[in-house]
PDB file of C-alpha atoms in Angstrom:
ATOM      1  CA  LEU Y   1      -8.411  -4.782  -3.353  1.00  0.00           C
ATOM      2  CA  ASP Y   2     -11.221  -3.521  -5.507  1.00  0.00           C
ATOM      3  CA  ARG Y   3     -12.050  -3.869  -9.217  1.00  0.00           C
ATOM      4  CA  ILE Y   4     -10.528  -5.935 -11.984  1.00  0.00           C
ATOM      5  CA  GLY Y   5      -8.029  -3.268 -13.225  1.00  0.00           C
ATOM      6  CA  ASP Y   6      -6.927  -2.368  -9.533  1.00  0.00           C
ATOM      7  CA  LEU Y   7      -6.262  -6.102  -8.819  1.00  0.00           C
ATOM      8  CA  VAL Y   8      -4.318  -6.717 -12.035  1.00  0.00           C
ATOM      9  CA  LEU Y   9      -2.337  -3.701 -11.666  1.00  0.00           C
ATOM     10  CA  SER Y  10      -1.592  -4.900  -8.029  1.00  0.00           C
ATOM     11  CA  LEU Y  11      -0.053  -8.230  -9.145  1.00  0.00           C
ATOM     12  CA  PRO Y  12       3.558  -6.956  -9.515  1.00  0.00           C
ATOM     13  CA  SER Y  13       3.454  -5.700  -5.964  1.00  0.00           C
ATOM     14  CA  ILE Y  14       2.143  -9.134  -4.750  1.00  0.00           C
ATOM     15  CA  ARG Y  15       5.066 -10.830  -6.571  1.00  0.00           C
ATOM     16  CA  ALA Y  16       7.490  -8.358  -4.975  1.00  0.00           C
ATOM     17  CA  ILE Y  17       6.098  -9.230  -1.539  1.00  0.00           C
ATOM     18  CA  ARG Y  18       6.355 -12.943  -2.180  1.00  0.00           C
ATOM     19  CA  GLN Y  19      10.156 -12.467  -3.296  1.00  0.00           C
ATOM     20  CA  ARG Y  20      10.962 -10.539  -0.172  1.00  0.00           C
ATOM     21  CA  PHE Y  21       9.047 -12.820   2.138  1.00  0.00           C
ATOM     22  CA  PRO Y  22       9.241 -16.323   0.406  1.00  0.00           C
ATOM     23  CA  ASP Y  23       8.044 -18.323   3.517  1.00  0.00           C
ATOM     24  CA  ALA Y  24       5.482 -15.984   4.518  1.00  0.00           C
ATOM     25  CA  ARG Y  25       1.782 -16.797   4.502  1.00  0.00           C
ATOM     26  CA  ILE Y  26       0.458 -14.248   2.012  1.00  0.00           C
ATOM     27  CA  SER Y  27      -3.495 -13.469   1.753  1.00  0.00           C
ATOM     28  CA  VAL Y  28      -5.142 -11.015  -0.332  1.00  0.00           C
ATOM     29  CA  MET Y  29      -8.598  -9.490   0.538  1.00  0.00           C
ATOM     30  CA  THR Y  30     -10.712  -8.542  -2.482  1.00  0.00           C
ATOM     31  CA  ARG Y  31     -14.226  -8.348  -3.808  1.00  0.00           C
ATOM     32  CA  PRO Y  32     -16.150 -11.610  -4.484  1.00  0.00           C
ATOM     33  CA  ALA Y  33     -16.374 -10.476  -8.223  1.00  0.00           C
ATOM     34  CA  THR Y  34     -12.705 -10.470  -8.712  1.00  0.00           C
ATOM     35  CA  GLN Y  35     -11.607 -13.427  -6.546  1.00  0.00           C
ATOM     36  CA  GLU Y  36     -11.545 -15.831  -9.491  1.00  0.00           C
ATOM     37  CA  ILE Y  37      -8.516 -13.939 -10.911  1.00  0.00           C
ATOM     38  CA  LEU Y  38      -6.434 -14.828  -7.710  1.00  0.00           C
ATOM     39  CA  ASP Y  39      -7.741 -18.457  -7.070  1.00  0.00           C
ATOM     40  CA  GLY Y  40      -4.674 -20.661  -7.496  1.00  0.00           C
ATOM     41  CA  HIS Y  41      -2.290 -17.926  -8.043  1.00  0.00           C
ATOM     42  CA  PRO Y  42       1.265 -19.148  -7.233  1.00  0.00           C
ATOM     43  CA  ASP Y  43       2.320 -16.104  -5.142  1.00  0.00           C
ATOM     44  CA  LEU Y  44      -0.545 -16.459  -2.737  1.00  0.00           C
ATOM     45  CA  ASP Y  45      -1.765 -18.862   0.207  1.00  0.00           C
ATOM     46  CA  GLU Y  46      -5.142 -17.674   0.606  1.00  0.00           C
ATOM     47  CA  VAL Y  47      -7.848 -15.270  -1.047  1.00  0.00           C
ATOM     48  CA  ILE Y  48     -10.145 -13.689   1.349  1.00  0.00           C
ATOM     49  CA  PRO Y  49     -13.532 -12.439  -0.315  1.00  0.00           C
ATOM     50  CA  TYR Y  50     -15.164  -9.380   1.339  1.00  0.00           C
ATOM     51  CA  HIS Y  51     -18.922  -9.755   0.819  1.00  0.00           C
ATOM     52  CA  TYR Y  52     -19.711  -6.021   1.644  1.00  0.00           C
ATOM     53  CA  GLU Y  53     -22.190  -5.784  -1.418  1.00  0.00           C
ATOM     54  CA  LYS Y  54     -25.906  -5.328  -0.738  1.00  0.00           C
ATOM     55  CA  LYS Y  55     -27.279  -8.402   1.094  1.00  0.00           C
ATOM     56  CA  GLY Y  56     -23.779  -9.867   1.458  1.00  0.00           C
ATOM     57  CA  ARG Y  57     -22.585 -11.482   4.715  1.00  0.00           C
ATOM     58  CA  HIS Y  58     -20.154  -8.619   5.540  1.00  0.00           C
ATOM     59  CA  CYS Y  59     -22.530  -5.538   4.831  1.00  0.00           C
ATOM     60  CA  PHE Y  60     -23.815  -3.143   7.455  1.00  0.00           C
ATOM     61  CA  PHE Y  61     -22.486  -2.951  10.888  1.00  0.00           C
ATOM     62  CA  LEU Y  62     -22.753  -6.485  12.000  1.00  0.00           C
ATOM     63  CA  GLY Y  63     -21.414  -7.740   8.794  1.00  0.00           C
ATOM     64  CA  TYR Y  64     -18.372  -5.459   9.256  1.00  0.00           C
ATOM     65  CA  PHE Y  65     -17.770  -6.756  12.718  1.00  0.00           C
ATOM     66  CA  ARG Y  66     -18.078 -10.409  11.633  1.00  0.00           C
ATOM     67  CA  PHE Y  67     -15.434  -9.572   8.834  1.00  0.00           C
ATOM     68  CA  LEU Y  68     -13.305  -7.755  11.334  1.00  0.00           C
ATOM     69  CA  ARG Y  69     -13.310 -10.848  13.690  1.00  0.00           C
ATOM     70  CA  GLU Y  70     -12.214 -13.278  10.753  1.00  0.00           C
ATOM     71  CA  ILE Y  71      -9.410 -10.940  10.044  1.00  0.00           C
ATOM     72  CA  ALA Y  72      -8.228 -10.569  13.597  1.00  0.00           C
ATOM     73  CA  ARG Y  73      -8.288 -14.165  14.044  1.00  0.00           C
ATOM     74  CA  ARG Y  74      -5.578 -14.613  11.367  1.00  0.00           C
ATOM     75  CA  HIS Y  75      -3.069 -12.547  13.445  1.00  0.00           C
ATOM     76  CA  PHE Y  76      -1.458 -10.802  10.520  1.00  0.00           C
ATOM     77  CA  ASP Y  77       1.900  -9.086  11.024  1.00  0.00           C
ATOM     78  CA  ILE Y  78       1.829  -6.701   8.052  1.00  0.00           C
ATOM     79  CA  ALA Y  79      -0.865  -5.019   5.952  1.00  0.00           C
ATOM     80  CA  PHE Y  80      -0.246  -3.565   2.667  1.00  0.00           C
ATOM     81  CA  VAL Y  81      -3.183  -1.451   1.607  1.00  0.00           C
ATOM     82  CA  LEU Y  82      -2.883  -1.078  -2.062  1.00  0.00           C
ATOM     83  CA  HIS Y  83      -6.324   0.212  -2.863  1.00  0.00           C
ATOM     84  CA  PRO Y  84      -7.002   3.142  -0.434  1.00  0.00           C
ATOM     85  CA  SER Y  85     -10.444   3.721   1.179  1.00  0.00           C
ATOM     86  CA  VAL Y  86     -11.893   4.333   4.716  1.00  0.00           C
ATOM     87  CA  ARG Y  87     -13.008   0.883   4.852  1.00  0.00           C
ATOM     88  CA  SER Y  88      -9.534  -0.732   3.762  1.00  0.00           C
ATOM     89  CA  HIS Y  89      -7.540   1.588   6.229  1.00  0.00           C
ATOM     90  CA  LEU Y  90      -9.832   1.235   9.140  1.00  0.00           C
ATOM     91  CA  LEU Y  91     -10.028  -2.603   8.863  1.00  0.00           C
ATOM     92  CA  PRO Y  92      -6.320  -3.493   9.550  1.00  0.00           C
ATOM     93  CA  PHE Y  93      -6.279  -0.884  12.421  1.00  0.00           C
ATOM     94  CA  LEU Y  94      -9.045  -2.364  14.145  1.00  0.00           C
ATOM     95  CA  ALA Y  95      -7.919  -5.930  13.551  1.00  0.00           C
ATOM     96  CA  GLY Y  96      -4.731  -4.864  15.487  1.00  0.00           C
ATOM     97  CA  ILE Y  97      -2.245  -5.517  12.624  1.00  0.00           C
ATOM     98  CA  PRO Y  98       0.997  -4.121  13.878  1.00  0.00           C
ATOM     99  CA  TYR Y  99       2.326  -2.814  10.492  1.00  0.00           C
ATOM    100  CA  ARG Y 100      -0.070  -1.067   8.188  1.00  0.00           C
ATOM    101  CA  ILE Y 101       1.433   0.675   4.943  1.00  0.00           C
ATOM    102  CA  GLY Y 102      -0.592   2.361   2.376  1.00  0.00           C
ATOM    103  CA  PHE Y 103      -1.156   5.778   0.503  1.00  0.00           C
ATOM    104  CA  ASN Y 104      -1.468   9.065   2.403  1.00  0.00           C
ATOM    105  CA  SER Y 105      -5.229   9.465   1.729  1.00  0.00           C
ATOM    106  CA  GLN Y 106      -8.494   8.199   3.387  1.00  0.00           C
ATOM    107  CA  LEU Y 107      -7.773   8.450   7.072  1.00  0.00           C
ATOM    108  CA  PRO Y 108      -3.923   8.034   6.771  1.00  0.00           C
ATOM    109  CA  PHE Y 109      -3.301   8.289  10.407  1.00  0.00           C
ATOM    110  CA  LEU Y 110      -4.744   4.779  10.768  1.00  0.00           C
ATOM    111  CA  LEU Y 111      -1.290   3.710   9.005  1.00  0.00           C
ATOM    112  CA  THR Y 112       2.076   3.166  10.376  1.00  0.00           C
ATOM    113  CA  LYS Y 113       3.805   3.928   7.094  1.00  0.00           C
ATOM    114  CA  LYS Y 114       2.327   6.458   4.647  1.00  0.00           C
ATOM    115  CA  VAL Y 115       3.340   6.872   0.814  1.00  0.00           C
ATOM    116  CA  PRO Y 116       2.667  10.225  -0.942  1.00  0.00           C
ATOM    117  CA  ASP Y 117      -0.629   9.467  -3.130  1.00  0.00           C
ATOM    118  CA  ARG Y 118       0.448  10.961  -6.531  1.00  0.00           C
ATOM    119  CA  ARG Y 119      -1.602   8.592  -8.679  1.00  0.00           C
ATOM    120  CA  HIS Y 120      -3.735  11.457  -9.964  1.00  0.00           C
ATOM    121  CA  GLU Y 121      -0.694  12.962 -11.801  1.00  0.00           C
ATOM    122  CA  GLY Y 122      -0.502  10.108 -14.105  1.00  0.00           C
ATOM    123  CA  ARG Y 123       2.981  10.550 -14.523  1.00  0.00           C
ATOM    124  CA  ARG Y 124       4.084   6.876 -13.987  1.00  0.00           C
ATOM    125  CA  HIS Y 125       2.275   3.681 -14.693  1.00  0.00           C
ATOM    126  CA  GLU Y 126      -0.384   2.747 -12.064  1.00  0.00           C
ATOM    127  CA  SER Y 127       1.294  -0.350 -11.036  1.00  0.00           C
ATOM    128  CA  ASP Y 128       4.399   1.487 -10.418  1.00  0.00           C
ATOM    129  CA  TYR Y 129       2.544   3.907  -8.012  1.00  0.00           C
ATOM    130  CA  THR Y 130       1.226   0.720  -6.263  1.00  0.00           C
ATOM    131  CA  LEU Y 131       4.687  -0.785  -6.051  1.00  0.00           C
ATOM    132  CA  ASP Y 132       5.810   2.451  -4.098  1.00  0.00           C
ATOM    133  CA  VAL Y 133       3.682   0.969  -1.044  1.00  0.00           C
ATOM    134  CA  VAL Y 134       5.715  -2.212  -0.873  1.00  0.00           C
ATOM    135  CA  ARG Y 135       8.928  -0.130  -1.410  1.00  0.00           C
ATOM    136  CA  ALA Y 136       8.043   1.985   1.577  1.00  0.00           C
ATOM    137  CA  PHE Y 137       8.463  -1.211   3.766  1.00  0.00           C
ATOM    138  CA  GLY Y 138      11.958  -1.971   2.267  1.00  0.00           C
ATOM    139  CA  VAL Y 139      10.645  -4.557  -0.373  1.00  0.00           C
ATOM    140  CA  GLU Y 140      12.825  -4.357  -3.261  1.00  0.00           C
ATOM    141  CA  ALA Y 141      10.730  -3.760  -6.286  1.00  0.00           C
ATOM    142  CA  PHE Y 142      11.664  -2.562  -9.795  1.00  0.00           C
ATOM    143  CA  ARG Y 143       9.756  -0.793 -12.276  1.00  0.00           C
ATOM    144  CA  ASN Y 144       8.336  -3.084 -14.748  1.00  0.00           C
ATOM    145  CA  GLN Y 145       8.390  -5.778 -11.973  1.00  0.00           C
ATOM    146  CA  GLU Y 146       7.044  -9.118 -13.232  1.00  0.00           C
ATOM    147  CA  GLY Y 147       3.808 -10.557 -11.765  1.00  0.00           C
ATOM    148  CA  GLY Y 148       1.159 -10.784 -14.303  1.00  0.00           C
ATOM    149  CA  LEU Y 149      -1.848 -13.189 -14.307  1.00  0.00           C
ATOM    150  CA  PRO Y 150      -1.001 -16.792 -14.878  1.00  0.00           C
ATOM    151  CA  VAL Y 151      -2.564 -18.420 -17.854  1.00  0.00           C
ATOM    152  CA  TYR Y 152      -2.851 -22.207 -17.622  1.00  0.00           C
ATOM    153  CA  PRO Y 153      -3.180 -24.631 -20.607  1.00  0.00           C
ATOM    154  CA  ASP Y 154      -6.725 -25.886 -19.794  1.00  0.00           C
ATOM    155  CA  GLN Y 155      -7.985 -22.134 -20.120  1.00  0.00           C
ATOM    156  CA  MET Y 156      -6.046 -21.731 -23.406  1.00  0.00           C
ATOM    157  CA  GLN Y 157      -7.701 -24.999 -24.569  1.00  0.00           C
ATOM    158  CA  GLU Y 158     -11.203 -23.476 -23.919  1.00  0.00           C
ATOM    159  CA  ILE Y 159     -10.362 -20.403 -25.878  1.00  0.00           C
ATOM    160  CA  LEU Y 160      -9.391 -22.676 -28.857  1.00  0.00           C
ATOM    161  CA  LYS Y 161     -12.740 -24.502 -28.572  1.00  0.00           C
ATOM    162  CA  PHE Y 162     -14.577 -21.232 -28.944  1.00  0.00           C
ATOM    163  CA  PHE Y 163     -12.442 -20.724 -32.213  1.00  0.00           C
ATOM    164  CA  SER Y 164     -13.243 -24.281 -33.339  1.00  0.00           C
ATOM    165  CA  GLU Y 165     -17.029 -23.906 -32.751  1.00  0.00           C
ATOM    166  CA  ALA Y 166     -16.910 -20.657 -34.877  1.00  0.00           C
ATOM    167  CA  GLY Y 167     -15.129 -22.559 -37.723  1.00  0.00           C
ATOM    168  CA  TRP Y 168     -11.838 -20.831 -37.114  1.00  0.00           C
ATOM    169  CA  LYS Y 169      -8.374 -22.676 -37.166  1.00  0.00           C
ATOM    170  CA  ASP Y 170      -5.742 -21.830 -34.629  1.00  0.00           C
ATOM    171  CA  GLN Y 171      -5.135 -18.394 -36.186  1.00  0.00           C
ATOM    172  CA  ASP Y 172      -1.601 -16.684 -36.233  1.00  0.00           C
ATOM    173  CA  SER Y 173      -2.955 -13.334 -35.539  1.00  0.00           C
ATOM    174  CA  LEU Y 174      -5.937 -12.198 -33.600  1.00  0.00           C
ATOM    175  CA  ILE Y 175      -7.520  -8.916 -32.720  1.00  0.00           C
ATOM    176  CA  VAL Y 176      -9.736  -8.048 -29.718  1.00  0.00           C
ATOM    177  CA  LEU Y 177     -12.273  -5.297 -29.440  1.00  0.00           C
ATOM    178  CA  HIS Y 178     -13.630  -4.319 -26.116  1.00  0.00           C
ATOM    179  CA  PRO Y 179     -16.451  -1.661 -26.744  1.00  0.00           C
ATOM    180  CA  GLY Y 180     -17.897  -1.555 -23.387  1.00  0.00           C
ATOM    181  CA  ALA Y 181     -16.870   0.568 -20.262  1.00  0.00           C
ATOM    182  CA  SER Y 182     -18.128   0.785 -16.657  1.00  0.00           C
ATOM    183  CA  CYS Y 183     -19.936   4.127 -17.197  1.00  0.00           C
ATOM    184  CA  PRO Y 184     -21.289   5.933 -20.211  1.00  0.00           C
ATOM    185  CA  SER Y 185     -18.625   8.860 -19.913  1.00  0.00           C
ATOM    186  CA  LYS Y 186     -15.838   6.164 -20.751  1.00  0.00           C
ATOM    187  CA  ARG Y 187     -17.421   4.772 -23.659  1.00  0.00           C
ATOM    188  CA  TRP Y 188     -16.397   5.342 -27.147  1.00  0.00           C
ATOM    189  CA  PRO Y 189     -19.686   5.065 -29.337  1.00  0.00           C
ATOM    190  CA  LYS Y 190     -20.263   1.653 -30.750  1.00  0.00           C
ATOM    191  CA  GLU Y 191     -20.750   2.971 -34.097  1.00  0.00           C
ATOM    192  CA  ARG Y 192     -17.180   4.126 -34.116  1.00  0.00           C
ATOM    193  CA  PHE Y 193     -16.123   0.738 -33.025  1.00  0.00           C
ATOM    194  CA  ALA Y 194     -18.128  -0.686 -36.067  1.00  0.00           C
ATOM    195  CA  GLU Y 195     -16.146   1.833 -38.208  1.00  0.00           C
ATOM    196  CA  LEU Y 196     -12.831   0.919 -36.801  1.00  0.00           C
ATOM    197  CA  ALA Y 197     -13.484  -2.873 -37.192  1.00  0.00           C
ATOM    198  CA  LYS Y 198     -14.448  -2.302 -40.790  1.00  0.00           C
ATOM    199  CA  LYS Y 199     -11.197  -0.571 -41.314  1.00  0.00           C
ATOM    200  CA  ILE Y 200      -9.028  -3.080 -39.532  1.00  0.00           C
ATOM    201  CA  LEU Y 201     -10.719  -5.935 -41.686  1.00  0.00           C
ATOM    202  CA  SER Y 202      -9.867  -4.116 -44.919  1.00  0.00           C
ATOM    203  CA  GLU Y 203      -6.359  -3.499 -44.122  1.00  0.00           C
ATOM    204  CA  PHE Y 204      -5.592  -6.407 -41.738  1.00  0.00           C
ATOM    205  CA  PRO Y 205      -7.673  -9.377 -42.607  1.00  0.00           C
ATOM    206  CA  HIS Y 206      -7.337 -10.875 -39.223  1.00  0.00           C
ATOM    207  CA  PRO Y 207      -9.953 -12.582 -36.931  1.00  0.00           C
ATOM    208  CA  ILE Y 208     -11.571 -10.171 -34.712  1.00  0.00           C
ATOM    209  CA  VAL Y 209     -13.194 -11.208 -31.271  1.00  0.00           C
ATOM    210  CA  ILE Y 210     -15.532  -9.052 -29.316  1.00  0.00           C
ATOM    211  CA  ILE Y 211     -15.369  -9.168 -25.388  1.00  0.00           C
ATOM    212  CA  GLY Y 212     -17.256  -7.543 -22.803  1.00  0.00           C
ATOM    213  CA  GLY Y 213     -19.491  -8.432 -19.670  1.00  0.00           C
ATOM    214  CA  ALA Y 214     -22.905  -9.728 -19.639  1.00  0.00           C
ATOM    215  CA  GLU Y 215     -24.279  -6.378 -19.317  1.00  0.00           C
ATOM    216  CA  GLU Y 216     -22.580  -5.393 -22.731  1.00  0.00           C
ATOM    217  CA  LYS Y 217     -24.130  -8.041 -24.878  1.00  0.00           C
ATOM    218  CA  LYS Y 218     -26.067  -5.469 -26.855  1.00  0.00           C
ATOM    219  CA  ASP Y 219     -22.791  -3.839 -27.973  1.00  0.00           C
ATOM    220  CA  GLY Y 220     -21.617  -7.347 -29.160  1.00  0.00           C
ATOM    221  CA  GLU Y 221     -24.822  -8.100 -30.779  1.00  0.00           C
ATOM    222  CA  PHE Y 222     -24.637  -4.534 -32.732  1.00  0.00           C
ATOM    223  CA  LEU Y 223     -21.153  -5.195 -33.925  1.00  0.00           C
ATOM    224  CA  LYS Y 224     -21.973  -8.823 -35.023  1.00  0.00           C
ATOM    225  CA  SER Y 225     -24.874  -7.624 -36.816  1.00  0.00           C
ATOM    226  CA  ILE Y 226     -22.813  -5.163 -38.896  1.00  0.00           C
ATOM    227  CA  LEU Y 227     -19.655  -7.324 -39.458  1.00  0.00           C
ATOM    228  CA  GLY Y 228     -21.317 -10.658 -39.810  1.00  0.00           C
ATOM    229  CA  GLU Y 229     -19.037 -13.801 -39.956  1.00  0.00           C
ATOM    230  CA  ASP Y 230     -15.856 -11.803 -39.878  1.00  0.00           C
ATOM    231  CA  VAL Y 231     -16.114 -11.464 -35.959  1.00  0.00           C
ATOM    232  CA  LEU Y 232     -16.722 -13.799 -32.935  1.00  0.00           C
ATOM    233  CA  ASP Y 233     -18.825 -12.281 -30.303  1.00  0.00           C
ATOM    234  CA  LEU Y 234     -17.767 -13.613 -26.896  1.00  0.00           C
ATOM    235  CA  THR Y 235     -19.422 -10.868 -25.029  1.00  0.00           C
ATOM    236  CA  GLY Y 236     -20.688 -12.250 -21.625  1.00  0.00           C
ATOM    237  CA  ARG Y 237     -19.442 -15.786 -22.428  1.00  0.00           C
ATOM    238  CA  LEU Y 238     -15.999 -15.729 -20.855  1.00  0.00           C
ATOM    239  CA  SER Y 239     -14.850 -16.097 -17.230  1.00  0.00           C
ATOM    240  CA  LEU Y 240     -11.982 -13.783 -15.993  1.00  0.00           C
ATOM    241  CA  LYS Y 241      -9.483 -16.443 -16.352  1.00  0.00           C
ATOM    242  CA  GLN Y 242     -10.564 -17.381 -20.020  1.00  0.00           C
ATOM    243  CA  LEU Y 243     -10.516 -13.512 -20.673  1.00  0.00           C
ATOM    244  CA  ALA Y 244      -6.756 -13.700 -19.637  1.00  0.00           C
ATOM    245  CA  ALA Y 245      -6.017 -16.612 -21.776  1.00  0.00           C
ATOM    246  CA  LEU Y 246      -7.783 -14.882 -24.908  1.00  0.00           C
ATOM    247  CA  LEU Y 247      -5.769 -11.761 -24.155  1.00  0.00           C
ATOM    248  CA  LYS Y 248      -2.477 -13.614 -23.961  1.00  0.00           C
ATOM    249  CA  ARG Y 249      -3.436 -15.246 -27.266  1.00  0.00           C
ATOM    250  CA  ALA Y 250      -4.148 -11.999 -28.897  1.00  0.00           C
ATOM    251  CA  ASP Y 251      -1.921  -9.643 -30.842  1.00  0.00           C
ATOM    252  CA  LEU Y 252      -3.798  -6.432 -30.477  1.00  0.00           C
ATOM    253  CA  LEU Y 253      -6.571  -5.216 -27.922  1.00  0.00           C
TER     254      LEU Y 253
END
């Protein structure tokens, strides 16, 4: 699996696989940057990080061959390819996994069962398209299948500690702003977020928390400079699991 969104939207499919094969050993291959999301997940037995980033142990030809051997040694029976790419279709084929199910894109002849890739149509929720892959193997999976990211009490306590340090009590209502995005074309201007936050604070006087990655700290600092003590800037300060706890605690994102 690939980035944070792809991984989270695949969790219902992982839950469906676990329900269908309760005694199976289930592993998920993902990028190291998103591994934390799955560590300790109750539906999984193993998380396999794929270090194909620059200077990673699995980059280039020799690194790919090293990773291929690591996968082949596990003797998997089924591979569900929930995030299609040349790399993710080629790997289970070369590793000799007998059943390989995925979307009909990116070298689909490497799969033993193909699902039409209609995600670009946007007619259904992304997680439901992903569930089509496990349905194709006879795994019973329903729309709105459960399978979110678990939030543990210690992570919630860490979020409450941030509130306490800011002088906040355990608030009844909480609003979260995420002004950043992975590329400029996806970003709403930070000035608009500031205007929105002012309107929220005037009509709904609830605490506002700003979130984002370390690379988005300037956006958080900008909003904090305009809104002052009415907001808590946690940009670049949260782990992925802490972020999940914050969003569970929030009423609105």
